[in-house]
Coordinates of C-alpha atoms in Angstrom, one line a residue:
Chain C
M1 CA 65.9 10.2 -25.3
A2 CA 63.1 12.2 -23.7
R3 CA 62.8 12.3 -20.0
T4 CA 59.8 10.5 -18.6
N5 CA 57.7 10.9 -15.4
V6 CA 55.6 8.2 -13.7
H7 CA 52.5 9.5 -11.8
R8 CA 51.1 7.0 -9.4
L9 CA 47.5 7.1 -8.2
R10 CA 44.9 4.9 -6.6
V11 CA 41.4 5.0 -8.2
A12 CA 38.8 6.5 -5.8
F13 CA 35.2 5.4 -5.6
S14 CA 34.3 8.9 -6.8
D15 CA 36.4 8.5 -10.0
C16 CA 34.1 5.7 -11.1
D17 CA 30.7 5.9 -12.8
P18 CA 27.6 3.8 -12.6
A19 CA 29.2 1.2 -14.9
Q20 CA 31.6 0.7 -11.9
I21 CA 34.6 1.8 -14.0
V22 CA 36.7 5.0 -14.2
F23 CA 34.7 7.7 -15.9
F24 CA 36.8 8.3 -19.1
A25 CA 37.2 12.0 -18.6
N26 CA 39.2 11.4 -15.5
Y27 CA 42.0 10.0 -17.6
F28 CA 42.4 13.4 -19.2
K29 CA 42.5 15.0 -15.7
W30 CA 45.3 12.5 -14.8
F31 CA 47.2 13.3 -18.0
D32 CA 47.2 16.9 -16.9
T33 CA 48.5 16.1 -13.5
S34 CA 51.2 13.9 -14.9
F35 CA 52.3 16.5 -17.4
A36 CA 52.6 19.0 -14.5
E37 CA 54.7 16.5 -12.6
L38 CA 56.9 15.9 -15.7
M39 CA 57.6 19.6 -16.0
G40 CA 58.6 19.7 -12.3
A41 CA 60.7 16.6 -12.6
C42 CA 62.6 18.2 -15.5
G43 CA 63.3 21.3 -13.5
V44 CA 61.0 23.6 -15.3
P45 CA 60.0 26.4 -12.9
S46 CA 56.4 26.9 -11.8
W47 CA 54.3 29.1 -14.1
R48 CA 54.2 31.6 -11.3
E49 CA 58.0 31.9 -11.7
T50 CA 58.1 31.9 -15.5
A51 CA 55.3 34.5 -15.6
A52 CA 57.7 36.9 -13.9
H53 CA 60.8 35.8 -15.8
N54 CA 59.7 35.5 -19.5
G55 CA 55.9 36.0 -19.4
I56 CA 54.9 32.4 -19.8
I57 CA 51.7 31.8 -17.9
G58 CA 51.2 28.1 -18.7
A59 CA 51.1 25.4 -21.3
P60 CA 47.4 25.2 -22.4
L61 CA 46.1 22.4 -24.6
V62 CA 45.1 22.8 -28.2
D63 CA 44.3 19.1 -28.8
A64 CA 43.8 16.1 -26.6
Q65 CA 43.1 12.5 -27.6
A66 CA 42.9 9.1 -25.8
T67 CA 42.4 5.5 -26.8
F68 CA 40.8 3.3 -24.2
R69 CA 41.8 -0.4 -24.2
N70 CA 40.9 -1.7 -20.7
S71 CA 38.9 -0.4 -17.8
A72 CA 39.8 0.1 -14.2
T73 CA 37.8 0.3 -11.0
Y74 CA 38.2 1.8 -7.5
G75 CA 40.9 0.6 -5.2
E76 CA 43.2 -0.2 -8.1
D77 CA 46.7 1.3 -8.3
L78 CA 47.6 2.9 -11.7
E79 CA 50.7 4.4 -13.2
V80 CA 50.7 7.2 -15.8
E81 CA 53.9 7.4 -17.8
S82 CA 54.4 10.7 -19.6
W83 CA 57.0 12.3 -21.9
V84 CA 57.4 14.9 -24.6
E85 CA 57.4 13.1 -27.9
H86 CA 57.9 16.0 -30.3
W87 CA 58.9 19.6 -30.2
G88 CA 57.5 21.9 -32.9
R89 CA 58.2 25.6 -33.4
K90 CA 55.2 26.8 -31.4
S91 CA 53.6 23.5 -30.1
F92 CA 54.7 20.3 -28.6
V93 CA 53.3 16.8 -28.2
V94 CA 53.0 15.0 -24.9
R95 CA 52.3 11.2 -24.7
H96 CA 50.8 9.3 -21.8
I97 CA 50.4 5.6 -21.1
V98 CA 48.2 4.4 -18.2
R99 CA 49.0 1.0 -16.9
R100 CA 47.7 -1.3 -14.1
G101 CA 50.7 -3.5 -13.6
E102 CA 51.5 -4.8 -17.1
T103 CA 48.1 -4.1 -18.5
V104 CA 47.8 -1.0 -20.7
L105 CA 44.5 0.7 -19.9
C106 CA 44.7 3.9 -22.0
M107 CA 47.1 5.8 -24.3
G108 CA 46.9 9.6 -24.6
R109 CA 48.3 12.4 -26.7
E110 CA 48.2 16.1 -26.0
V111 CA 49.2 19.0 -28.2
R112 CA 50.2 22.0 -26.0
I113 CA 51.6 25.5 -26.5
F114 CA 53.4 27.9 -24.2
A115 CA 51.2 30.9 -23.7
V116 CA 51.8 34.6 -22.8
Q117 CA 49.2 37.3 -22.3
D118 CA 48.2 38.9 -25.6
P119 CA 49.7 42.5 -25.3
D120 CA 46.7 43.8 -27.3
D121 CA 44.1 42.2 -25.0
P122 CA 44.9 41.1 -21.5
L123 CA 42.0 38.8 -21.4
R124 CA 43.4 36.7 -24.3
I125 CA 46.5 34.6 -24.6
K126 CA 48.8 33.8 -27.5
A127 CA 51.4 31.2 -28.3
V128 CA 55.1 32.0 -28.2
P129 CA 58.0 30.0 -29.8
I130 CA 59.1 27.1 -27.7
P131 CA 61.7 28.5 -25.2
E132 CA 65.1 26.8 -25.8
D133 CA 65.8 26.5 -22.1
I134 CA 62.5 24.6 -21.4
R135 CA 63.1 22.3 -24.3
A136 CA 66.6 21.6 -23.1
L137 CA 65.4 20.7 -19.6
C138 CA 62.8 18.2 -20.9
S139 CA 65.1 16.4 -23.4
Chain O
M1 CA 20.9 13.5 -42.7
A2 CA 21.9 12.5 -39.1
R3 CA 19.7 13.7 -36.2
T4 CA 21.4 16.2 -34.0
N5 CA 20.9 17.2 -30.3
V6 CA 21.8 20.5 -28.7
H7 CA 22.7 20.3 -25.0
R8 CA 22.7 23.7 -23.2
L9 CA 24.6 24.4 -20.1
R10 CA 25.9 27.3 -18.0
V11 CA 29.5 27.1 -17.0
A12 CA 29.8 26.8 -13.2
F13 CA 32.6 28.4 -11.1
S14 CA 33.7 24.8 -10.2
D15 CA 34.0 23.9 -13.9
C16 CA 36.9 26.4 -14.1
D17 CA 40.5 26.1 -13.1
P18 CA 43.0 28.5 -11.6
A19 CA 43.5 29.9 -15.2
Q20 CA 39.9 31.1 -14.8
I21 CA 38.8 29.0 -17.8
V22 CA 36.9 25.7 -18.2
F23 CA 39.2 22.9 -17.2
F24 CA 39.5 21.0 -20.5
A25 CA 38.5 17.6 -19.2
N26 CA 35.0 19.0 -18.5
Y27 CA 34.4 19.3 -22.3
F28 CA 34.7 15.5 -22.5
K29 CA 32.2 15.2 -19.6
W30 CA 29.8 17.4 -21.5
F31 CA 30.3 15.4 -24.7
D32 CA 29.1 12.3 -22.8
T33 CA 26.0 14.1 -21.4
S34 CA 25.2 15.4 -24.9
F35 CA 25.6 11.9 -26.4
A36 CA 23.2 10.5 -23.8
E37 CA 20.7 13.2 -24.6
L38 CA 21.1 12.5 -28.3
M39 CA 20.2 8.9 -27.8
G40 CA 17.2 9.9 -25.8
A41 CA 16.1 12.4 -28.4
C42 CA 16.4 9.7 -31.1
G43 CA 14.1 7.4 -29.1
V44 CA 16.8 4.9 -28.1
P45 CA 15.6 3.2 -24.9
S46 CA 17.7 3.6 -21.7
W47 CA 20.5 1.1 -21.2
R48 CA 18.4 -0.3 -18.3
E49 CA 15.8 -1.3 -20.9
T50 CA 18.1 -2.5 -23.7
A51 CA 19.9 -4.7 -21.1
A52 CA 16.7 -6.6 -20.6
H53 CA 15.7 -6.6 -24.3
N54 CA 18.9 -7.4 -26.2
G55 CA 21.7 -7.4 -23.6
I56 CA 23.2 -4.1 -24.5
I57 CA 24.5 -2.4 -21.3
G58 CA 25.8 0.8 -22.8
A59 CA 27.9 2.5 -25.4
P60 CA 31.4 2.8 -24.0
L61 CA 34.2 4.8 -25.6
V62 CA 37.2 3.3 -27.4
D63 CA 38.6 6.7 -28.5
A64 CA 38.0 10.4 -27.6
Q65 CA 39.5 13.5 -29.1
A66 CA 39.0 17.2 -28.8
T67 CA 40.4 20.3 -30.4
F68 CA 40.3 23.5 -28.3
R69 CA 40.0 26.8 -30.1
N70 CA 38.7 29.3 -27.6
S71 CA 38.2 29.3 -23.9
A72 CA 35.1 29.9 -21.8
T73 CA 34.6 31.0 -18.2
Y74 CA 31.9 30.8 -15.5
G75 CA 28.5 32.3 -16.0
E76 CA 28.7 31.8 -19.8
D77 CA 26.0 29.9 -21.6
L78 CA 27.3 27.2 -24.0
E79 CA 25.7 24.8 -26.5
V80 CA 27.0 21.4 -27.4
E81 CA 25.7 20.1 -30.8
S82 CA 26.1 16.4 -31.3
W83 CA 25.4 13.8 -34.0
V84 CA 26.4 10.4 -35.2
E85 CA 28.7 11.0 -38.1
H86 CA 29.5 7.5 -39.2
W87 CA 28.3 3.9 -38.5
G88 CA 30.8 1.1 -38.9
R89 CA 30.1 -2.6 -38.4
K90 CA 30.9 -2.7 -34.7
S91 CA 31.8 1.0 -33.8
F92 CA 30.3 4.4 -34.6
V93 CA 31.6 8.0 -34.6
V94 CA 30.0 10.8 -32.7
R95 CA 30.9 14.4 -33.3
H96 CA 30.4 17.4 -31.0
I97 CA 30.8 21.1 -31.5
V98 CA 30.7 23.4 -28.5
R99 CA 29.7 27.0 -29.1
R100 CA 29.2 30.2 -27.1
G101 CA 26.9 32.1 -29.4
E102 CA 28.6 32.1 -32.8
T103 CA 32.0 31.3 -31.4
V104 CA 33.2 27.8 -31.7
L105 CA 35.1 26.8 -28.5
C106 CA 35.8 23.1 -29.0
M107 CA 35.2 20.3 -31.5
G108 CA 35.1 16.7 -30.4
R109 CA 35.1 13.2 -31.8
E110 CA 34.3 10.0 -30.0
V111 CA 34.4 6.4 -31.2
R112 CA 32.0 4.2 -29.3
I113 CA 30.8 0.6 -29.4
F114 CA 27.6 -1.1 -28.2
A115 CA 28.6 -3.5 -25.4
V116 CA 27.2 -6.7 -23.9
Q117 CA 28.6 -8.7 -21.0
D118 CA 31.1 -11.2 -22.1
P119 CA 29.4 -14.6 -21.7
D120 CA 32.8 -16.2 -20.9
D121 CA 33.6 -13.6 -18.1
P122 CA 30.8 -11.5 -16.5
L123 CA 33.3 -8.9 -15.4
R124 CA 34.3 -8.1 -18.9
I125 CA 32.4 -6.6 -21.8
K126 CA 32.5 -7.2 -25.6
A127 CA 31.3 -5.3 -28.6
V128 CA 28.4 -6.5 -30.7
P129 CA 27.5 -5.5 -34.3
I130 CA 25.6 -2.2 -34.4
P131 CA 21.9 -3.0 -33.9
E132 CA 19.9 -2.1 -37.0
D133 CA 17.0 -0.6 -34.9
I134 CA 19.3 1.8 -33.0
R135 CA 21.0 2.8 -36.2
A136 CA 17.6 3.5 -37.8
L137 CA 16.5 5.6 -34.9
C138 CA 19.6 7.9 -35.0
S139 CA 19.6 8.4 -38.8
Chain U
M1 CA 41.2 4.3 21.3
A2 CA 39.8 4.3 17.8
R3 CA 42.0 3.3 14.9
T4 CA 43.0 6.1 12.6
N5 CA 44.0 6.3 8.9
V6 CA 46.1 8.9 7.2
H7 CA 45.3 9.5 3.5
R8 CA 48.0 11.4 1.7
L9 CA 47.4 13.4 -1.5
R10 CA 48.9 16.1 -3.6
V11 CA 46.5 18.9 -4.7
A12 CA 46.1 18.8 -8.5
F13 CA 45.6 21.9 -10.6
S14 CA 42.2 20.6 -11.5
D15 CA 41.2 20.4 -7.8
C16 CA 41.5 24.2 -7.6
D17 CA 39.0 26.9 -8.7
P18 CA 39.4 30.3 -10.2
A19 CA 40.2 31.7 -6.7
Q20 CA 43.4 29.5 -7.0
I21 CA 42.4 27.4 -4.0
V22 CA 41.0 23.9 -3.6
F23 CA 37.3 24.0 -4.4
F24 CA 35.6 23.2 -1.1
A25 CA 33.5 20.2 -2.3
N26 CA 36.8 18.3 -3.0
Y27 CA 37.4 18.1 0.7
F28 CA 34.2 16.0 1.0
K29 CA 35.5 13.8 -1.9
W30 CA 38.7 13.3 0.0
F31 CA 36.8 12.5 3.3
D32 CA 35.1 9.7 1.4
T33 CA 38.3 8.2 0.1
S34 CA 40.0 8.5 3.5
F35 CA 37.0 6.7 5.1
A36 CA 37.3 3.9 2.5
E37 CA 41.0 3.6 3.3
L38 CA 40.2 3.5 7.0
M39 CA 37.8 0.6 6.5
G40 CA 40.4 -1.3 4.5
A41 CA 43.2 -0.5 7.1
C42 CA 40.9 -1.9 9.9
G43 CA 40.4 -5.1 7.9
V44 CA 36.8 -4.6 7.0
P45 CA 36.1 -6.6 3.8
S46 CA 35.1 -4.8 0.6
W47 CA 31.4 -4.1 0.1
R48 CA 31.5 -6.6 -2.7
E49 CA 32.4 -9.3 -0.1
T50 CA 30.0 -8.1 2.7
A51 CA 27.2 -8.0 0.2
A52 CA 27.6 -11.8 -0.3
H53 CA 28.3 -12.5 3.4
N54 CA 25.7 -10.4 5.3
G55 CA 24.0 -8.3 2.7
I56 CA 25.7 -5.0 3.5
I57 CA 26.2 -3.1 0.3
G58 CA 27.9 0.0 1.6
A59 CA 28.0 2.8 4.3
P60 CA 26.1 5.7 2.8
L61 CA 26.1 9.2 4.3
V62 CA 23.1 10.7 6.1
D63 CA 24.9 13.9 7.1
A64 CA 28.2 15.6 6.2
Q65 CA 29.8 18.7 7.6
A66 CA 33.1 20.6 7.3
T67 CA 34.6 23.6 8.8
F68 CA 37.2 25.5 6.6
R69 CA 40.0 27.3 8.4
N70 CA 42.8 27.7 5.9
S71 CA 43.0 27.2 2.1
A72 CA 45.4 25.1 0.0
T73 CA 46.6 25.3 -3.6
Y74 CA 47.9 23.0 -6.3
G75 CA 51.2 21.2 -5.7
E76 CA 50.8 21.1 -2.0
D77 CA 50.9 17.8 0.0
L78 CA 48.0 17.3 2.4
E79 CA 47.1 14.6 4.9
V80 CA 43.6 13.6 5.9
E81 CA 43.4 11.9 9.3
S82 CA 40.2 9.9 9.8
W83 CA 38.7 7.8 12.6
V84 CA 35.3 6.6 13.8
E85 CA 34.4 8.8 16.8
H86 CA 31.2 7.3 17.9
W87 CA 29.1 4.2 17.3
G88 CA 25.3 4.5 17.7
R89 CA 22.9 1.7 17.2
K90 CA 22.2 2.2 13.5
S91 CA 24.6 5.1 12.7
F92 CA 28.2 6.0 13.4
V93 CA 30.2 9.2 13.2
V94 CA 33.4 9.6 11.3
R95 CA 35.8 12.5 11.9
H96 CA 38.4 13.9 9.5
I97 CA 41.2 16.5 9.9
V98 CA 43.0 17.8 6.9
R99 CA 46.5 19.2 7.5
R100 CA 49.3 20.7 5.4
G101 CA 52.2 20.1 7.7
E102 CA 51.2 21.5 11.1
T103 CA 48.5 23.7 9.7
V104 CA 44.9 22.5 10.0
L105 CA 43.0 23.3 6.8
C106 CA 39.7 21.7 7.4
M107 CA 37.8 19.5 9.9
G108 CA 35.0 17.2 8.8
R109 CA 32.3 15.1 10.4
E110 CA 30.2 12.5 8.6
V111 CA 27.2 10.4 9.9
R112 CA 27.0 7.1 8.1
I113 CA 24.9 4.0 8.2
F114 CA 25.4 0.4 7.0
A115 CA 22.9 -0.3 4.3
V116 CA 21.2 -3.4 2.9
Q117 CA 18.7 -3.6 0.0
D118 CA 15.2 -3.1 1.2
P119 CA 13.5 -6.6 0.8
D120 CA 10.3 -4.8 0.0
D121 CA 11.8 -2.7 -2.8
P122 CA 15.1 -3.7 -4.5
L123 CA 15.6 -0.1 -5.7
R124 CA 15.7 1.2 -2.1
I125 CA 18.1 0.6 0.8
K126 CA 17.6 0.5 4.5
A127 CA 19.8 0.8 7.6
V128 CA 20.7 -2.2 9.7
P129 CA 22.1 -2.3 13.2
I130 CA 25.8 -1.8 13.3
P131 CA 27.4 -5.2 12.8
E132 CA 29.4 -6.2 15.9
D133 CA 32.3 -7.6 13.9
I134 CA 32.8 -4.4 11.9
R135 CA 32.7 -2.3 15.1
A136 CA 35.2 -4.5 16.7
L137 CA 37.6 -4.3 13.7
C138 CA 37.5 -0.4 13.8
S139 CA 37.9 0.0 17.6
Chain V
M1 CA 11.1 37.6 3.6
A2 CA 14.4 36.5 2.0
R3 CA 14.6 36.3 -1.7
T4 CA 15.0 32.8 -3.1
N5 CA 16.5 31.3 -6.2
V6 CA 15.7 28.0 -7.8
H7 CA 18.5 26.3 -9.7
R8 CA 17.4 23.6 -12.1
L9 CA 19.6 20.8 -13.2
R10 CA 19.5 17.3 -14.8
V11 CA 21.7 14.7 -13.1
A12 CA 24.4 13.5 -15.5
F13 CA 25.7 10.0 -15.7
S14 CA 29.1 11.3 -14.5
D15 CA 27.5 12.9 -11.4
C16 CA 26.7 9.4 -10.2
D17 CA 29.0 6.8 -8.5
P18 CA 29.2 3.0 -8.6
A19 CA 26.2 2.9 -6.3
Q20 CA 24.2 4.3 -9.2
I21 CA 23.4 7.5 -7.2
V22 CA 24.6 11.1 -7.2
F23 CA 27.9 11.2 -5.4
F24 CA 27.2 13.2 -2.3
A25 CA 30.0 15.8 -2.8
N26 CA 28.1 16.9 -6.0
Y27 CA 25.3 18.4 -3.8
F28 CA 27.9 20.8 -2.3
K29 CA 29.0 21.8 -5.8
W30 CA 25.3 22.5 -6.8
F31 CA 24.8 24.5 -3.6
D32 CA 27.7 26.7 -4.7
T33 CA 26.2 27.2 -8.2
S34 CA 22.8 28.0 -6.7
F35 CA 24.3 30.5 -4.3
A36 CA 26.1 32.2 -7.2
E37 CA 22.8 32.3 -9.1
L38 CA 21.0 33.7 -6.0
M39 CA 23.5 36.6 -5.8
G40 CA 23.0 37.3 -9.5
A41 CA 19.2 37.1 -9.2
C42 CA 19.3 39.6 -6.3
G43 CA 21.3 42.1 -8.4
V44 CA 24.6 41.7 -6.6
P45 CA 27.4 42.6 -9.1
S46 CA 30.0 40.0 -10.1
W47 CA 33.0 39.6 -7.8
R48 CA 35.0 41.0 -10.7
E49 CA 33.0 44.3 -10.3
T50 CA 32.9 44.4 -6.5
A51 CA 36.7 43.8 -6.4
A52 CA 37.2 47.1 -8.3
H53 CA 34.4 48.9 -6.3
N54 CA 34.9 47.9 -2.7
G55 CA 37.6 45.2 -2.7
I56 CA 35.3 42.2 -2.2
I57 CA 36.8 39.3 -4.1
G58 CA 34.2 36.7 -3.2
A59 CA 32.1 35.0 -0.5
P60 CA 34.1 32.0 0.7
L61 CA 32.8 29.2 2.9
V62 CA 33.7 28.8 6.5
D63 CA 31.3 26.0 7.1
A64 CA 29.2 23.6 5.0
Q65 CA 26.7 21.0 6.0
A66 CA 24.2 18.7 4.3
T67 CA 21.6 16.2 5.4
F68 CA 20.8 13.4 2.9
R69 CA 17.3 12.0 2.9
N70 CA 16.7 10.4 -0.5
S71 CA 19.0 9.6 -3.4
A72 CA 18.8 10.6 -7.1
T73 CA 20.1 9.0 -10.3
Y74 CA 21.1 10.1 -13.8
G75 CA 18.5 11.6 -16.1
E76 CA 16.4 13.0 -13.2
D77 CA 15.5 16.7 -13.0
L78 CA 16.3 18.4 -9.7
E79 CA 15.6 21.8 -8.2
V80 CA 17.9 23.5 -5.7
E81 CA 16.0 26.3 -3.7
S82 CA 18.4 28.7 -2.0
W83 CA 18.1 31.7 0.2
V84 CA 20.0 33.7 2.9
E85 CA 18.6 32.7 6.2
H86 CA 20.5 34.9 8.5
W87 CA 22.9 37.9 8.4
G88 CA 25.5 38.2 11.1
R89 CA 28.0 41.0 11.5
K90 CA 30.8 39.3 9.5
S91 CA 29.2 36.1 8.3
F92 CA 25.8 34.9 6.8
V93 CA 24.0 31.7 6.5
V94 CA 22.7 30.3 3.2
R95 CA 20.1 27.5 3.1
H96 CA 19.5 25.0 0.3
I97 CA 16.8 22.4 -0.3
V98 CA 17.2 19.9 -3.2
R99 CA 14.0 18.4 -4.5
R100 CA 12.9 16.0 -7.2
G101 CA 9.3 17.0 -7.7
E102 CA 7.8 16.9 -4.2
T103 CA 10.5 14.7 -2.7
V104 CA 13.1 16.4 -0.6
L105 CA 16.5 14.8 -1.4
C106 CA 18.9 16.9 0.6
M107 CA 19.0 20.0 2.8
G108 CA 22.1 22.2 3.1
R109 CA 23.5 25.0 5.2
E110 CA 26.5 27.1 4.4
V111 CA 28.2 29.8 6.5
R112 CA 30.0 32.3 4.3
I113 CA 31.9 35.6 4.7
F114 CA 32.7 38.5 2.3
A115 CA 36.4 38.5 1.7
V116 CA 39.0 41.1 0.8
Q117 CA 42.7 40.7 0.3
D118 CA 44.6 41.0 3.5
P119 CA 46.5 44.3 3.2
D120 CA 49.4 42.8 5.2
D121 CA 49.7 39.7 3.0
P122 CA 48.3 39.6 -0.6
L123 CA 48.2 35.8 -0.6
R124 CA 45.7 35.8 2.3
I125 CA 42.2 37.0 2.6
K126 CA 40.2 38.5 5.5
A127 CA 36.5 38.9 6.3
V128 CA 34.9 42.3 6.2
P129 CA 31.6 43.4 7.9
I130 CA 28.6 42.5 5.7
P131 CA 28.1 45.4 3.2
E132 CA 24.8 47.0 3.8
D133 CA 24.1 47.3 0.1
I134 CA 24.5 43.6 -0.6
R135 CA 22.4 42.7 2.4
A136 CA 19.6 45.1 1.2
L137 CA 19.7 43.5 -2.3
C138 CA 19.2 40.0 -0.9
S139 CA 16.5 40.7 1.6

């Protein structure tokens, strides 16, 4: 059973667009924040620490997707529930569900990798196999 | 052959995150802007005008997805090429490719509907069949 | 003694720029959210309600200013303390102090008005004298 | 006579808030972009280059202010005119005027410094006297 994190937020006026509803790209921003909180809740050290320990500088996205079912507006309190659904060899899948009370607003799916600096080109990154210790912490 | 639009932009410092690269959610924001420009380039009236003419108040998203291949940083000039790939009965699919010169950075896919106010509840919207005139303009 | 509101937030990765610190414009966004919370905490009805009651559709800014003393980065917990410092005849002054623990990061000052639709042009707004009931609620 | 830069932009749907107008904090974002373009137009090297040459890692803000006169909405083309108004010993003042055609929307004022890493604490920065070569380029 994967560990989950619930990120709570209140929709700000500036999160909304002229249609009076949350501008859809903000859901992807909140997915990212909820994923970061999930890592912290599982005990994964900050990327500043892993960079020094095993070279991992972050978990960048290679794919992101969201399905939008219901809209939300400013002043409403939302919850983003997040968990790692699947571990591959070099990538993993994170799922997100955004709710307002019982109502599901949005469901998201991210594919991420763990990245180190490319030894051949310090301006580029490359994926490394999923570290066993991080996987164990999140499971 | 679908009509295409190319939206040009220069990456701002504030578009980038502490990893020095464009924060991924900004690609979704640019998809939305490029879609709006595509509608304008095809001669589709503004939603302010369609609202008065046939009740259509916009083209909200029901699904959005992006694949990230290469990163970009501030000061770089990007192009977002956009077109309608498929027309369904009540939804349509928009595709986006973001390039820096010859390099593909990101490929996106959106599913959108045309929305009118729900006559039973003015705070809600509902999808209408794709208007033939809009479809003709974009094809 | 003016009533105050304290808005709490955790800095997100996406709030920060390539210098690893909060992009300064986000402080203005947080001022706006904290002002909205202050109004709510004082018992001022939502602008949706005032629009129906006395025509007031919001409290737009005519001036905004911030002084930046110390920076913050993602994962840090901040507090924005906000209060109305001065009531004029048609405008009022809101002050904000952003702190991380005891450290002051930023001090802000906004001048706002209460706006109604211009009866001569529905696309424009105009300032009205400060409503006594709102002033009393916030004092 | 100070050199000026004109940054052109089209307001995006996502730049606007539920009041249908540009959310005010976005003007501060555009000031920052226009300042960066001004530096480039004057021939000031990128901060990546100055960091290697004289240690300067950027020009952070110590104060920002804007006066809002008229609003703008999505689809409108704006111009941000920017110039250095005053050079102090360790700080300098940048001015911005945002126009839509002949209409002035917003006037801004920023106080910035040139920063190097604090030799006593690599996580902090400190101001250095204005470099004569940068001042000469911008005048």
